[in-house]
Amino acid sequence: MARPILYVNACVRRESRTRRLAEALLKKLGAPYEEVRLEDIAFPAVDEAFLNRRDRLAAGEEADDGMLDLARQFARAEIIVIAAPYWDLSFPAALKQYLEQVNVVGITFRYSEEGVPVGLCRGKRLYYVTTAGGHYVPEAFGFGYVEALAQGYYGIRDVRKLEAVGLDIIGADVDGIMAAAEAAVAED
């Protein structure tokens, strides 16, 4: 049975602050959710053979073998919650690999006659939940990338970022920062 919320979990640490913030959001949303733990997926290499096979499957030229399951799951979710810690000016590589799996013509988007992407996703809202050790968090490389895909390809217009930053600065009040972030989740 499909769940209304898809939770894409890119957190790998047991004591992940990003996961803690995402779980506060999921609790607030109060609906059943389906979790995709990216650390549990052995993503295939995206090479020419992969792309050709995916294109054939998406076009219905071959029997579906599960390769497109992640894309279909993403496309039918009503709300998407992505939990991704801020690493090296971006997010974990597994999230990029996941996005390569769900970015499928004919499932999550199509092209108009003018060549412009048209979203095919059911979702109306995407939450991007992140935490960072410092304050230097350029949006373009993490949240901005996901926001551009959601709005420009998938048709998900309502994209929200929930964050807690400055967590690893010497002397930071980590509990206070996290409490403020969780309060912001409750108010969203």
XYZ file of C-alpha atoms in Angstrom:
188
model
C 0.000 0.000 0.000
C 1.412 3.386 -0.997
C 1.990 5.837 1.817
C 1.215 9.538 1.404
C 4.692 10.574 2.613
C 8.026 9.473 1.188
C 10.964 9.860 3.583
C 14.314 9.855 1.753
C 16.914 9.310 4.476
C 20.503 10.219 3.521
C 21.698 10.184 7.150
C 24.315 7.595 8.068
C 25.332 8.476 11.625
C 23.534 6.791 14.502
C 23.211 10.108 16.336
C 22.367 12.113 13.209
C 21.059 15.563 14.035
C 19.558 15.772 10.558
C 17.594 12.574 11.146
C 16.449 13.927 14.526
C 15.073 17.054 12.837
C 13.460 15.007 10.045
C 11.797 12.702 12.562
C 10.353 15.741 14.360
C 8.852 16.821 11.033
C 7.483 13.348 10.286
C 5.889 13.248 13.732
C 4.300 16.658 13.132
C 2.970 15.566 9.734
C 1.343 12.643 11.514
C 0.733 10.438 8.477
C 2.129 7.041 7.553
C 5.350 7.226 5.586
C 7.553 5.040 3.463
C 11.271 5.320 4.222
C 14.051 4.919 1.697
C 17.362 4.544 3.549
C 19.964 5.473 0.984
C 22.780 3.741 2.861
C 20.969 0.436 2.255
C 20.916 0.823 -1.532
C 23.739 -0.370 -3.774
C 23.257 2.108 -6.584
C 24.355 0.943 -10.029
C 26.955 2.884 -11.956
C 25.304 5.392 -14.248
C 26.986 4.652 -17.537
C 25.753 4.437 -21.120
C 24.433 0.893 -20.699
C 22.474 1.950 -17.590
C 20.960 4.973 -19.351
C 20.013 2.967 -22.436
C 18.348 0.262 -20.320
C 16.470 2.842 -18.240
C 15.248 4.586 -21.400
C 13.988 1.283 -22.840
C 12.168 0.445 -19.595
C 10.633 3.921 -19.292
C 9.421 3.686 -22.900
C 7.807 0.333 -22.138
C 10.015 -1.507 -24.596
C 11.020 -4.134 -22.014
C 9.282 -5.807 -19.123
C 9.780 -3.848 -15.912
C 12.363 -5.475 -13.690
C 12.215 -3.076 -10.738
C 14.797 -0.648 -12.075
C 12.207 2.138 -12.126
C 10.638 1.395 -8.735
C 12.336 4.319 -6.965
C 11.160 6.742 -9.666
C 7.583 5.459 -9.484
C 7.596 5.619 -5.692
C 8.865 9.222 -5.822
C 6.308 10.223 -8.467
C 3.301 8.952 -6.507
C 4.238 10.441 -3.095
C 2.042 13.284 -1.890
C 4.707 14.775 0.384
C 8.444 14.148 0.163
C 10.827 14.609 3.078
C 14.520 14.520 2.210
C 16.909 14.352 5.170
C 20.446 15.190 4.058
C 23.261 16.509 6.221
C 25.357 19.298 4.745
C 28.687 17.798 3.669
C 31.464 19.379 1.634
C 29.322 22.228 0.222
C 26.506 19.846 -0.690
C 24.814 16.666 0.482
C 25.916 13.019 0.680
C 26.764 11.452 -2.705
C 24.091 8.810 -2.153
C 21.431 11.514 -2.528
C 22.809 12.464 -5.946
C 22.761 8.784 -6.905
C 19.165 8.517 -5.706
C 18.143 11.569 -7.717
C 19.721 9.999 -10.806
C 17.460 6.998 -10.237
C 14.254 9.046 -9.876
C 14.892 11.558 -12.658
C 13.203 9.501 -15.382
C 11.486 10.885 -18.476
C 7.928 9.587 -18.593
C 7.722 8.925 -14.840
C 8.779 12.012 -12.861
C 8.768 14.454 -15.781
C 8.325 14.753 -19.524
C 9.469 17.314 -22.064
C 7.063 19.747 -23.700
C 7.195 20.319 -27.453
C 9.471 23.267 -26.685
C 11.867 21.016 -24.763
C 10.905 22.372 -21.338
C 10.525 19.859 -18.476
C 6.944 19.313 -17.292
C 6.470 17.694 -13.892
C 4.581 14.427 -13.581
C 4.902 13.964 -9.816
C 1.826 13.809 -7.627
C 3.572 15.581 -4.746
C 2.648 19.114 -3.869
C 5.298 19.691 -1.185
C 8.907 18.711 -0.615
C 10.761 19.311 2.634
C 14.544 19.437 2.577
C 15.859 18.855 6.090
C 19.519 19.526 6.800
C 22.016 20.360 9.518
C 25.472 21.893 9.265
C 28.430 22.283 11.564
C 29.124 25.853 10.460
C 27.223 28.828 9.079
C 28.726 28.818 5.580
C 25.950 27.014 3.724
C 25.549 28.256 0.134
C 22.096 27.145 -0.985
C 23.043 26.540 -4.609
C 25.008 23.367 -3.924
C 22.636 21.521 -1.587
C 19.107 22.781 -1.087
C 19.171 24.871 -4.261
C 19.967 21.852 -6.400
C 17.078 19.818 -4.960
C 14.751 22.825 -5.165
C 15.622 23.338 -8.852
C 14.867 19.690 -9.655
C 11.634 19.691 -7.647
C 10.280 22.883 -9.165
C 11.844 22.751 -12.613
C 11.460 19.053 -13.407
C 9.050 17.329 -11.038
C 6.377 20.034 -10.784
C 6.608 20.304 -6.995
C 6.209 24.034 -6.385
C 6.158 24.103 -2.563
C 9.748 23.341 -1.539
C 10.749 24.145 2.037
C 14.081 23.987 3.820
C 14.276 23.148 7.510
C 17.733 23.493 9.008
C 19.924 23.762 12.064
C 23.334 25.342 11.458
C 26.391 26.281 13.482
C 26.290 23.016 15.416
C 30.035 22.300 15.455
C 31.344 25.775 16.263
C 33.337 25.789 19.490
C 31.052 26.937 22.276
C 27.842 26.429 20.285
C 24.714 25.665 22.277
C 23.893 22.526 20.280
C 20.854 21.657 22.383
C 19.528 25.198 22.024
C 20.096 25.267 18.266
C 18.367 21.927 17.817
C 15.480 22.965 20.086
C 14.988 26.137 18.032
C 15.038 24.124 14.795
C 12.517 21.645 16.187
C 10.306 24.554 17.301
C 10.482 25.930 13.739
C 9.352 22.528 12.469
C 6.383 22.620 14.832
C 5.423 26.080 13.523
C 5.814 25.230 9.832
